[in-house]
mmCIF file of C-alpha atoms in Angstrom:
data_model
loop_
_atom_site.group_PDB
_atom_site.id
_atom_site.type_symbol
_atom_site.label_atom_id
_atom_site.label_comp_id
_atom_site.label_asym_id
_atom_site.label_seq_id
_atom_site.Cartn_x
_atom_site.Cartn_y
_atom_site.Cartn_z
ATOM 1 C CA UNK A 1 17.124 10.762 10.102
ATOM 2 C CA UNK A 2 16.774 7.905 11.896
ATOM 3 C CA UNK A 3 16.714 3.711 10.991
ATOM 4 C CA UNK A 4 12.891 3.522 11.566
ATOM 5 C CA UNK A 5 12.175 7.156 12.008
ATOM 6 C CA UNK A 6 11.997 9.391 8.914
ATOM 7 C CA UNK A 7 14.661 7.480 7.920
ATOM 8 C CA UNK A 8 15.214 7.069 4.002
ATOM 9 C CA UNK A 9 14.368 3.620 3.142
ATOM 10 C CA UNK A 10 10.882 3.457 2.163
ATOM 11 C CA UNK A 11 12.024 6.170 -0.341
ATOM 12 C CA UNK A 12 15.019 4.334 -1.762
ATOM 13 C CA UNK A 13 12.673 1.589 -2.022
ATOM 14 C CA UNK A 14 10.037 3.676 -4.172
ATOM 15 C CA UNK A 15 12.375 5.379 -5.863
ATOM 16 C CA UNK A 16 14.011 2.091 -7.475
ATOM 17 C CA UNK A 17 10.760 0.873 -8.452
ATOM 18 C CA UNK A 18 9.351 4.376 -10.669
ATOM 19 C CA UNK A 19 12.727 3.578 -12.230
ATOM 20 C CA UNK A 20 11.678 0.156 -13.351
ATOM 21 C CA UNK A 21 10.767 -0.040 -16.991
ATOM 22 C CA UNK A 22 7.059 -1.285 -16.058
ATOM 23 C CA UNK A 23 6.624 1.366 -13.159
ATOM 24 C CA UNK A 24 2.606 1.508 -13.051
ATOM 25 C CA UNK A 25 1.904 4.511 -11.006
ATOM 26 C CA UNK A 26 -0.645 4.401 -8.338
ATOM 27 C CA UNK A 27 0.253 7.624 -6.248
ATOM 28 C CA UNK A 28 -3.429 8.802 -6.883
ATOM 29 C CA UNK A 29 -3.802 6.216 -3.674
ATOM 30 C CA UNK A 30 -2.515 9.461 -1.797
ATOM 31 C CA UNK A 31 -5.649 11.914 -2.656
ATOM 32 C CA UNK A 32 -7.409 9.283 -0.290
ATOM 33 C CA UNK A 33 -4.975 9.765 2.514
ATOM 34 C CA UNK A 34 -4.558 13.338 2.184
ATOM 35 C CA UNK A 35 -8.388 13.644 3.601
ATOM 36 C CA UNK A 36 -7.330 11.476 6.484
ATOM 37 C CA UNK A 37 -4.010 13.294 7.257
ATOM 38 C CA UNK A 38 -5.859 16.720 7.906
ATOM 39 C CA UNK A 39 -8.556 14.555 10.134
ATOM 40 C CA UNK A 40 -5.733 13.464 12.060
ATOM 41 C CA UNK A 41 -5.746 9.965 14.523
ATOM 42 C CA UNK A 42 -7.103 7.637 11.650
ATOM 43 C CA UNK A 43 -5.790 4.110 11.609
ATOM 44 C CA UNK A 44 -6.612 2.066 8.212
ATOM 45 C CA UNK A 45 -5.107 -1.507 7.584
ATOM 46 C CA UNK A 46 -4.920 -2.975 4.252
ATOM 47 C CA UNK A 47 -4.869 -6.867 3.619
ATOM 48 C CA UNK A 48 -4.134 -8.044 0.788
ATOM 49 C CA UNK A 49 -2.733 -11.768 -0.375
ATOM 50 C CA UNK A 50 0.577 -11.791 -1.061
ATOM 51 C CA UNK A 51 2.151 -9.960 -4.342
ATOM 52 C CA UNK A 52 -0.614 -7.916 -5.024
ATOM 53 C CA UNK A 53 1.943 -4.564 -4.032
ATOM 54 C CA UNK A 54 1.217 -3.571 -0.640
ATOM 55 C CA UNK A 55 5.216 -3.013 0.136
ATOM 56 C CA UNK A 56 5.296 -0.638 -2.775
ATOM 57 C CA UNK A 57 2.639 1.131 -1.704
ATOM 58 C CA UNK A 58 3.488 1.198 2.053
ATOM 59 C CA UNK A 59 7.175 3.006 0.914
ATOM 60 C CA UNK A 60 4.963 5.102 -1.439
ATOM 61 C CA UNK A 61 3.150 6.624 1.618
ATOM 62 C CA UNK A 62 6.590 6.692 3.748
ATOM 63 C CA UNK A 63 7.955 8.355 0.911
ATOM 64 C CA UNK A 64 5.416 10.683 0.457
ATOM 65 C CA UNK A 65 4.880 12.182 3.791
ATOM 66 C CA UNK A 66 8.303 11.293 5.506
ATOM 67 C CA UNK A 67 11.276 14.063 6.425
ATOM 68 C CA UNK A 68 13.348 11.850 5.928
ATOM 69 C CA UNK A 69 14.811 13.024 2.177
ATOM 70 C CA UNK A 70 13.366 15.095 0.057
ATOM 71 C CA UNK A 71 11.318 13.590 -2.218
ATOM 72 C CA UNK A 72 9.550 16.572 -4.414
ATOM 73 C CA UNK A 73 11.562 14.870 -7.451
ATOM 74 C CA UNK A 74 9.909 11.780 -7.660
ATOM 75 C CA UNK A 75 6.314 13.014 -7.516
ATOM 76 C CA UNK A 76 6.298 15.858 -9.113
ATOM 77 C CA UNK A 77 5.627 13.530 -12.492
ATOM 78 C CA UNK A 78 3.269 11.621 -11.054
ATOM 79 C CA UNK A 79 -0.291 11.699 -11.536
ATOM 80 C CA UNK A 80 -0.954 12.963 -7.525
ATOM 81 C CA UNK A 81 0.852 15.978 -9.096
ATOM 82 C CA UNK A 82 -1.648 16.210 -11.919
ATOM 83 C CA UNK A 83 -5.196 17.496 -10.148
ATOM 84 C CA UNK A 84 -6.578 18.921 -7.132
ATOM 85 C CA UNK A 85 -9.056 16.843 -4.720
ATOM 86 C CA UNK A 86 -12.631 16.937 -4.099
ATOM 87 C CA UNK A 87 -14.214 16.854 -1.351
ATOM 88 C CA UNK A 88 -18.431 15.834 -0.334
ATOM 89 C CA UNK A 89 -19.788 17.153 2.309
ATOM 90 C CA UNK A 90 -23.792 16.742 3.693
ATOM 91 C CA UNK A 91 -25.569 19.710 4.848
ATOM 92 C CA UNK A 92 -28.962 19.730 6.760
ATOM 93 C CA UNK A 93 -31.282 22.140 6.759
ATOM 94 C CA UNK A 94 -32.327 21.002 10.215
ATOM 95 C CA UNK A 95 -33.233 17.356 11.927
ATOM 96 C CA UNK A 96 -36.675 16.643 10.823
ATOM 97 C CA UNK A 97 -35.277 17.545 6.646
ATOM 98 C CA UNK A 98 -33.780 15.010 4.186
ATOM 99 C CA UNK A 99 -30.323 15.056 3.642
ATOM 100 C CA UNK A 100 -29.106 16.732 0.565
ATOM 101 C CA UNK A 101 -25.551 16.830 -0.740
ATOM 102 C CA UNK A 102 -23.464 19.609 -1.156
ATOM 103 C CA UNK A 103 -20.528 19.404 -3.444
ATOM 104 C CA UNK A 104 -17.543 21.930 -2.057
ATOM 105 C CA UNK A 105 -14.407 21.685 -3.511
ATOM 106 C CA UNK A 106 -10.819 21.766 -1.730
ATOM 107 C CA UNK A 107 -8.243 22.266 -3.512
ATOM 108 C CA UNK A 108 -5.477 19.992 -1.683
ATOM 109 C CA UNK A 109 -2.361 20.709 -2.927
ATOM 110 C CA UNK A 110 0.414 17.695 -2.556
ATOM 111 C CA UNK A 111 3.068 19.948 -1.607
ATOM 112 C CA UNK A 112 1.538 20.966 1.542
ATOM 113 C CA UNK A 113 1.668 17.550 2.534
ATOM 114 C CA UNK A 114 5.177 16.259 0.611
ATOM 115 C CA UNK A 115 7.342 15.404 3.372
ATOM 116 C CA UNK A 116 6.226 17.277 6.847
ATOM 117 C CA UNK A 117 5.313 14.604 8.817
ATOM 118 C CA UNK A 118 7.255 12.153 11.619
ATOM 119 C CA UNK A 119 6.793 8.767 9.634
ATOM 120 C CA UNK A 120 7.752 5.974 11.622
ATOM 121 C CA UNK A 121 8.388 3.119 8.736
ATOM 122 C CA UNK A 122 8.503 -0.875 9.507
ATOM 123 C CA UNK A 123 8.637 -3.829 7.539
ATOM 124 C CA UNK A 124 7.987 -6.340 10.321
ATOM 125 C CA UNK A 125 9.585 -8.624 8.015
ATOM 126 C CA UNK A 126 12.585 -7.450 8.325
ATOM 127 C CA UNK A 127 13.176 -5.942 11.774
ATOM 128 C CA UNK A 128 16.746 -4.841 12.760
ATOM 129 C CA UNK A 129 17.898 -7.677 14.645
ATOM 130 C CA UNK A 130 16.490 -11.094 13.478
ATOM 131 C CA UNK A 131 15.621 -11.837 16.698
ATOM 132 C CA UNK A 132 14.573 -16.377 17.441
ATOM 133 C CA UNK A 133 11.772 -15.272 20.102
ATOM 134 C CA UNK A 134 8.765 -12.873 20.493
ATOM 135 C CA UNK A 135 10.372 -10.327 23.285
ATOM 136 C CA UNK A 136 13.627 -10.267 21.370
ATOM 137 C CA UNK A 137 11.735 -9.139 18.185
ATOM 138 C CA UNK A 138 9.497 -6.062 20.350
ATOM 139 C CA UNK A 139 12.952 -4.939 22.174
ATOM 140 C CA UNK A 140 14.845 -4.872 18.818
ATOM 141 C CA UNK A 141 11.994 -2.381 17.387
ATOM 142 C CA UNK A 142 11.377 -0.458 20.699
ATOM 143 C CA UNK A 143 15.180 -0.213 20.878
ATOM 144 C CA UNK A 144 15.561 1.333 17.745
ATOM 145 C CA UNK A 145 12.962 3.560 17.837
ATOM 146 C CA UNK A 146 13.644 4.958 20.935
ATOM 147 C CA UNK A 147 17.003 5.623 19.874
ATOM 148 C CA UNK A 148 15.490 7.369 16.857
ATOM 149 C CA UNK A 149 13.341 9.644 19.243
ATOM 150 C CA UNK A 150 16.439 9.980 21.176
ATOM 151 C CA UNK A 151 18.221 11.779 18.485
ATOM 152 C CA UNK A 152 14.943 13.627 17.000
ATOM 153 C CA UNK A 153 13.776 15.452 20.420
ATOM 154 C CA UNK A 154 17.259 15.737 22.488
ATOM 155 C CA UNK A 155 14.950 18.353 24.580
ATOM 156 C CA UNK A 156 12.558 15.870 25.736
ATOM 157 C CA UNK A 157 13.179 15.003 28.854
ATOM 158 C CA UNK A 158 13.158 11.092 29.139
ATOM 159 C CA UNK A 159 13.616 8.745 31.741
ATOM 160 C CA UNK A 160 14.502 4.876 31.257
ATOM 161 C CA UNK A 161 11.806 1.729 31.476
ATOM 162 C CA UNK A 162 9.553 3.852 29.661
ATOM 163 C CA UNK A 163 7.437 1.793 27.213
ATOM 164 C CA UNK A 164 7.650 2.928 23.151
ATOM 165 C CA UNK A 165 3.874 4.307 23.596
ATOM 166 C CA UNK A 166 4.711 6.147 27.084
ATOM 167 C CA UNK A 167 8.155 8.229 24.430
ATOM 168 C CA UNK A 168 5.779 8.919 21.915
ATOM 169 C CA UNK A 169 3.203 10.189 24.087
ATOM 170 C CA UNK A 170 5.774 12.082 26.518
ATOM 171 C CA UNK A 171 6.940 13.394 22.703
ATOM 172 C CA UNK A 172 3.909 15.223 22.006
ATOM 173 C CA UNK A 173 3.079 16.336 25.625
ATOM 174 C CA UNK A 174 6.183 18.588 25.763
ATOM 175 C CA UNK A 175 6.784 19.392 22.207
ATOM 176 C CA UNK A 176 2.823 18.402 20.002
ATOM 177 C CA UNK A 177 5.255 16.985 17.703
ATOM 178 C CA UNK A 178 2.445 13.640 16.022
ATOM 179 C CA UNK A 179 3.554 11.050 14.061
ATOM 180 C CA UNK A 180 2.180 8.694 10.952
ATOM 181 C CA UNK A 181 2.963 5.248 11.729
ATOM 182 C CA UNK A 182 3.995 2.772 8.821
ATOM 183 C CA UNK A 183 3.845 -0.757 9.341
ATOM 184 C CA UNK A 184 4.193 -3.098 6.631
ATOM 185 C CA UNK A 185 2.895 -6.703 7.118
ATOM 186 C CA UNK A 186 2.325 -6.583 10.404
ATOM 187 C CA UNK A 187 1.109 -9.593 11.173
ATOM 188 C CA UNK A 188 3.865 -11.699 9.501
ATOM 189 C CA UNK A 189 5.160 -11.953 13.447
ATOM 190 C CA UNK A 190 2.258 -14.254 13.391
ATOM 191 C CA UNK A 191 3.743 -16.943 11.427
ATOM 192 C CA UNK A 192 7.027 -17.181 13.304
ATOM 193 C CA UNK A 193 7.520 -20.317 14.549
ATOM 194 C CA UNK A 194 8.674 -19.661 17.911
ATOM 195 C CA UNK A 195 5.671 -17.563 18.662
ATOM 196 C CA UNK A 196 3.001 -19.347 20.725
ATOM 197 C CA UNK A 197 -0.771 -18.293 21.236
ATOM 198 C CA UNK A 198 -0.171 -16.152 24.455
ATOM 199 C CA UNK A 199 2.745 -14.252 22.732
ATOM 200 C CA UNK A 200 -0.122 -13.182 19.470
ATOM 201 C CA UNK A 201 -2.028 -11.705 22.806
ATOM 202 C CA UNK A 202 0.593 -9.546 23.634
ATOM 203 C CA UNK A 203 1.747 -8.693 20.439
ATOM 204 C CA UNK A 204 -2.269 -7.392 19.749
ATOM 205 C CA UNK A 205 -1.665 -5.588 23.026
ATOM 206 C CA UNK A 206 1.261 -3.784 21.968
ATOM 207 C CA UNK A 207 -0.021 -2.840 18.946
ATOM 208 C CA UNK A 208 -3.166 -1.371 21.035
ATOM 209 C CA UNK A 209 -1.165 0.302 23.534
ATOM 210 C CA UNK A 210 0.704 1.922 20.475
ATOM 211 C CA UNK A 211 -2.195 3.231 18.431
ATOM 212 C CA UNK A 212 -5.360 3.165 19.972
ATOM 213 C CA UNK A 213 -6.680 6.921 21.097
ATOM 214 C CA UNK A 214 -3.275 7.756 21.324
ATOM 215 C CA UNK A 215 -3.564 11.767 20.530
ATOM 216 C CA UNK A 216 0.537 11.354 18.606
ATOM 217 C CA UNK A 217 -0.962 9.623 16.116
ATOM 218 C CA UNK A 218 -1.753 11.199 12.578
ATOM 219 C CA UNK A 219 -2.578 8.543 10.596
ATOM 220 C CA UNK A 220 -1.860 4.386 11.168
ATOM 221 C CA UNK A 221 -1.102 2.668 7.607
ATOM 222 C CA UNK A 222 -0.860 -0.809 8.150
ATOM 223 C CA UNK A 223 -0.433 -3.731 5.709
ATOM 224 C CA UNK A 224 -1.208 -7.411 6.253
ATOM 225 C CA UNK A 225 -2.476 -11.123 4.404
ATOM 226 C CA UNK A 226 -5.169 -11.816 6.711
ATOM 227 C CA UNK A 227 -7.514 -9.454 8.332
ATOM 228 C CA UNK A 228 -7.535 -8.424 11.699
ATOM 229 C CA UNK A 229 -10.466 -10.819 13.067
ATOM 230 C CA UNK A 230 -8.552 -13.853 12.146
ATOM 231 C CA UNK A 231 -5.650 -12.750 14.728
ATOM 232 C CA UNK A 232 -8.184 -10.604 17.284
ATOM 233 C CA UNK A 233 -11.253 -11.396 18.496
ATOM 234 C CA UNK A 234 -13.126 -8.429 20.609
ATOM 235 C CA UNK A 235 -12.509 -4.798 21.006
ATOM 236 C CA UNK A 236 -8.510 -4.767 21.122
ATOM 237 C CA UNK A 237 -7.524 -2.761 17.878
ATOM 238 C CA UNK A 238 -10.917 -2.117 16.840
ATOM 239 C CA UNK A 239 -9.576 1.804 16.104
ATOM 240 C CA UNK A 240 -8.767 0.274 12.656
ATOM 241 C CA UNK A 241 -10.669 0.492 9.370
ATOM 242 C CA UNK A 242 -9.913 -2.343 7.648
ATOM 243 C CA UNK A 243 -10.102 -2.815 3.815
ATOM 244 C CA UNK A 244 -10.020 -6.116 2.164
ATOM 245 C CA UNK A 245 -10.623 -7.786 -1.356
ATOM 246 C CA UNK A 246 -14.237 -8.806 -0.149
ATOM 247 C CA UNK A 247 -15.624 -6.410 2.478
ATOM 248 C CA UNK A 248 -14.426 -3.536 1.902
ATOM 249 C CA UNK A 249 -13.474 -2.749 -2.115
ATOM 250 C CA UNK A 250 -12.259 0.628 -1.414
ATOM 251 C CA UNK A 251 -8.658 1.062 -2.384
ATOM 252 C CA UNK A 252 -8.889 -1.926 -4.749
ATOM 253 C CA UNK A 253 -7.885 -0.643 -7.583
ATOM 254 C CA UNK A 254 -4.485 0.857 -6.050
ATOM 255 C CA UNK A 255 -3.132 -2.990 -5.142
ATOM 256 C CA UNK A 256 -2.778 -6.045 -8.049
ATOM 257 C CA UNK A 257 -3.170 -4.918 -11.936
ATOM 258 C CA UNK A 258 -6.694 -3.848 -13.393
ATOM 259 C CA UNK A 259 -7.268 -5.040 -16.968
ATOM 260 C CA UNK A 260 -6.500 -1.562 -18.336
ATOM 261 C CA UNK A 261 -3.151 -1.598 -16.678
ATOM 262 C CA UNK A 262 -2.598 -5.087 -17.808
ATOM 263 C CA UNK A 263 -2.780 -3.878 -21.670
ATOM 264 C CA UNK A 264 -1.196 -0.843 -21.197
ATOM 265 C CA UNK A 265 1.970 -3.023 -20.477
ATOM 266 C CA UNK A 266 1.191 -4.972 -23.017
ATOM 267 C CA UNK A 267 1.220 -2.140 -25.212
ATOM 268 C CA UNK A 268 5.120 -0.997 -23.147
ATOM 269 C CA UNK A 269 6.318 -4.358 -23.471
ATOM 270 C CA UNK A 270 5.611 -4.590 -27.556
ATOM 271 C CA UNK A 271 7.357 -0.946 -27.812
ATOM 272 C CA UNK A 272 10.296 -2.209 -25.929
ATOM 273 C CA UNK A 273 10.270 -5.963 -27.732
ATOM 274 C CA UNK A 274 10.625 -6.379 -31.431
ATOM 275 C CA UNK A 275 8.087 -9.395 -31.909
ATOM 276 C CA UNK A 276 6.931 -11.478 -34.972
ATOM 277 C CA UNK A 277 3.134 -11.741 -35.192
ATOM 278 C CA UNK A 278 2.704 -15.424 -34.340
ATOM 279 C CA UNK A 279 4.726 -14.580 -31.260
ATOM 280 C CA UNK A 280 2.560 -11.496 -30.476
ATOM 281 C CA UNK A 281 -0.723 -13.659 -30.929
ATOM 282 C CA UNK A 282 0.540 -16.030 -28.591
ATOM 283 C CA UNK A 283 1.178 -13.597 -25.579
ATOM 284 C CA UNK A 284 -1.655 -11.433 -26.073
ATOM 285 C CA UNK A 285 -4.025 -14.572 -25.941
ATOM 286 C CA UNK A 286 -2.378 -16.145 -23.400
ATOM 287 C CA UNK A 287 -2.379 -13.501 -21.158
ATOM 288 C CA UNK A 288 -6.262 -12.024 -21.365
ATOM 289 C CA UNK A 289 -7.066 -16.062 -21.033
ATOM 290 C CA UNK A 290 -5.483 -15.947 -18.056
ATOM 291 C CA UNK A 291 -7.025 -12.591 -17.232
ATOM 292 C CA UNK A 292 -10.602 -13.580 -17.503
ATOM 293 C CA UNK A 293 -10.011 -16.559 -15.256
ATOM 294 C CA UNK A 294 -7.532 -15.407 -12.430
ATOM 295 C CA UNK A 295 -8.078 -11.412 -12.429
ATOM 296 C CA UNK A 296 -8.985 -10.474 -8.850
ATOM 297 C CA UNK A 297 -8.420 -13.547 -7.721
ATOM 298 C CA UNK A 298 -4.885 -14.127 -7.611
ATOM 299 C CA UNK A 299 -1.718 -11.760 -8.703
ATOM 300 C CA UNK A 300 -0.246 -11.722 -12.249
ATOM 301 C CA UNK A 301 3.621 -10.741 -12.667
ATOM 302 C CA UNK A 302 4.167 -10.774 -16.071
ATOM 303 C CA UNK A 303 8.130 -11.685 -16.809
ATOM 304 C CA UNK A 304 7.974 -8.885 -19.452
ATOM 305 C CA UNK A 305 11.232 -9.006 -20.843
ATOM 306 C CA UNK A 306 10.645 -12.764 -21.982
ATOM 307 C CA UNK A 307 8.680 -14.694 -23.886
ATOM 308 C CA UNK A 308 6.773 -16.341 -21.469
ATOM 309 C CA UNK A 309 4.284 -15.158 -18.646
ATOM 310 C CA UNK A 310 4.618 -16.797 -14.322
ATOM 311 C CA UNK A 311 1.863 -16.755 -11.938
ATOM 312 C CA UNK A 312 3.313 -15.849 -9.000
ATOM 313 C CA UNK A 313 0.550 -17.419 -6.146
ATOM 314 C CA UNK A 314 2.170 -21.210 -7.447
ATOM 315 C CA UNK A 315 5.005 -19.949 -6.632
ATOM 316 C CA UNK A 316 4.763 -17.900 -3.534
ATOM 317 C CA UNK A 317 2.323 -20.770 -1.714
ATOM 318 C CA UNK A 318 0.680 -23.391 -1.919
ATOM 319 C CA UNK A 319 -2.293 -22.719 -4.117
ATOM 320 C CA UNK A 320 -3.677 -25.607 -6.044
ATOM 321 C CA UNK A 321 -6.820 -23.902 -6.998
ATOM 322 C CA UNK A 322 -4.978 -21.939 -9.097
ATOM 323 C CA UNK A 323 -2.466 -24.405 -10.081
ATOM 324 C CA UNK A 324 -4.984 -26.831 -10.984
ATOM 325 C CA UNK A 325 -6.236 -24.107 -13.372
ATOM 326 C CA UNK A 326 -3.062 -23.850 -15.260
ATOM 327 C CA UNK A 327 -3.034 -26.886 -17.588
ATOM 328 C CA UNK A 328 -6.339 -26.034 -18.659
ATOM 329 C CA UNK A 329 -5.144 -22.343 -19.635
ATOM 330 C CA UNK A 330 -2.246 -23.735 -21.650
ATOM 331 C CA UNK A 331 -4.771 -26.211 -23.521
ATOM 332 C CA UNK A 332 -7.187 -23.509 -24.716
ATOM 333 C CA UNK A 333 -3.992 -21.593 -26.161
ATOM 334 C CA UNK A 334 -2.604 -24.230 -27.433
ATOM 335 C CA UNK A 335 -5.956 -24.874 -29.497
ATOM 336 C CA UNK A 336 -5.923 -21.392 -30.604
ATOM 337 C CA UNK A 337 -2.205 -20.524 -31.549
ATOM 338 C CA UNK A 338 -1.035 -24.545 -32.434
ATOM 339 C CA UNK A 339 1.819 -23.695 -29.828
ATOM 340 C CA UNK A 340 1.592 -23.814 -25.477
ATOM 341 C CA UNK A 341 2.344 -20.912 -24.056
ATOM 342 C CA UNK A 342 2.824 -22.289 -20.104
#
C-alpha cells in the first residue's frame, strides 16, 4: 500500500461520506464501469462544474476496485450490491440484413471486481509536495509513484531516468500486472499561476505519454471543470471519451442531485428535524422554487441541519447569473409564506 498506489485514501474518503447523515448513494455509477473494466484500456473523463460530486465519486471508484483495504463492508449495503447487470449485444445475420438486437444477460457480480485491481489514485489538487512551478509538481507525482512501484514489484528490474510511463510499461512487460488510473481534477494544474502556455503543452503530453495505447492500462477515470478541447486542440489525448452536462448526458444522473433525491432528503431532513408547519412550508417552497429555476444548471447543497438553504456556485465563483437570480427567488417566497427564506 502505497501514497498514490492502492493506497487507502480514496476509501477513507468514501467511507466518511456513506457515514454522513445525508449519504445519497450513487454506487450504481459502477454497473457502467464494470462493462469497461472487462474491455480493458478504456479512458473516460468526466467534467463537471464545480460541487456537483465528482471527488466523491472518483474515491468511490478508487474504493471500489483498489487493493488497497478491503472494502467489501462498505458496499455490501449499497445498491451495486442489490442486482446483477445487463448487457445488449447486436447480432447480424449477415452484411446485406438489418440489424436486430439481441438481449443476453450477464450476470456481473461486484465481488469479482471489489478490490483486484492496481488503482493508481490522484487528486491533482492536492499533490504530495505543493510544489511553486510546473516540473516541480510532475517530479513530486512521478517521484511518488515510482516509489510506490518500487515497493509493489521489488522483482522488476528497474533502472534510473526512466520516465513514469516507461515503469509502468516495463511493469507489465515482465510481470502483465495493468493498472486503473484515478485522476481527480486533472486539469486544475491549469489554473496555477506559475504555469505558462508551453508548460499546458507538456503537461497534455505527459498525460498522453501516460495513457494513450498504453497496453497497462485498464481503465482511465478522470475528472475535470472544463472539457478537454478547451485545454487540447488536435489528436493528443483523443483516447478519451468525454462526458459532459451538454454533449454527452450519460452518467448525469450519478453527479449533482435529481429532483427525486432532492425530496427524498427532504423527507430525511423532516425525520431528523422536529419542525412547526409554517416552518416546513417555508423550506419545502423555497427549495422546489429554487429547484425549478437552478436544477441542472448549477449545484444545490442544502445546509440540512438548519433552517435555511446556500447555493454553493455564489459561493464557490463568481457566478452572477445565478446570483442575480437569487433576490427574485426570495421575493416569490416571501409572497407565498409572508416570511424570506434567503
Amino acid at each position: 500500500m502505497g501514497y498514490y498506489l492502492n493506497s487507502s485514501q480514496a476509501f477513507s474518503i468514501y467511507e466518511s461520506e456513506t457515514k454522513k447523515p445525508y449519504f445519497v448513494d450513487k454506487s450504481a455509477m459502477l454497473r457502467e464501469l464494470i462493462p469497461l473494466v472487462d474491455e480493458g484500456n478504456n479512458h473516460i473523463c468526466i467534467t463537471r462544474p464545480r460541487r456537483f460530486g465528482k471527488s466523491v465519486m472518483a474515491a468511490m471508484v478508487g474504493a471500489f476496485f483498489g487493493r488497497g483495504q478491503d472494502s467489501s463492508g462498505i458496499f455490501k449495503n449499497l445498491e451495486i450490491a442489490g442486482g446483477s447487470l445487463e448487457k445488449t449485444e447486436n447480432t447480424f445475420a449477415n452484411r446485406n440484413s438489418s440489424p436486430t438486437a439481441s438481449n443476453i444477460t450477464v450476470n456481473y457480480d461486484y465481488r469479482k471486481y471489489i478490490n483486484q485491481y492496481n488503482v493508481i489514485y490522484i487528486n491533482f489538487i492536492n499533490p504530495a509536495n505543493l510544489s511553486s512551478s510546473y516540473a516541480g509538481f510532475i517530479k513530486s507525482i512521478e517521484m511518488f509513484v515510482i516509489r510506490d512501484l518500487r515497493q509493489s514489484f521489488p522483482n522488476v528490474d528497474y533502472w534510473n531516468e526512466l520516465q513514469l510511463s516507461d515503469f509502468l510499461g516495463l511493469i507489465y512487460e515482465e510481470t502483465k500486472e495493468k493498472f486503473i488510473l484515478v485522476f481527480d481534477e486533472w486539469d486544475c494544474i491549469f489554473h496555477k499561476d506559475y504555469i505558462n502556455n508551453e508548460e499546458r503543452k507538456k503537461f497534455i503530453n505527459w498525460l498522453a505519454a501516460l495513457t494513450k495505447d498504453k497496453g497497462y492500462i485498464v481503465l482511465s477515470y478522470m475528472t475535470g471543470i472544463l472539457p478537454i478541447a478547451k485545454y487540447s486542440s488536435g489528436s493528443t489525448i483523443n483516447n478519451f471519451d468525454e462526458y459532459t452536462m451538454i454533449k454527452q448526458p450519460k452518467f448525469s444522473e450519478y453527479f449533482g442531485f435529481t429532483e427525486q433525491e432532492v425530496d427524498m432528503l427532504y423527507e430525511r431532513y423532516l425525520k431528523k428535524m422536529t419542525l412547526v408547519l409554517s416552518q416546513e412550508r417555508i423550506l419545502r417552497f423555497g427549495m422546489m422554487a429554487i429547484i425549478r429555476h437552478l436544477v441542472r444548471d448549477c449545484t444545490i447543497r442544502a445546509r440540512l441541519s438548519r433552517l435555511f438553504l446556500i447555493i454553493v456556485w455564489p459561493v464557490t465563483g463568481p457566478r452572477q447569473a445565478h446570483i442575480r437570480r437569487l433576490p427574485r427567488i426570495s421575493e416569490m417566497t416571501r409572497q407565498i409564506s409572508g416570511k424570506r427564506l434567503l
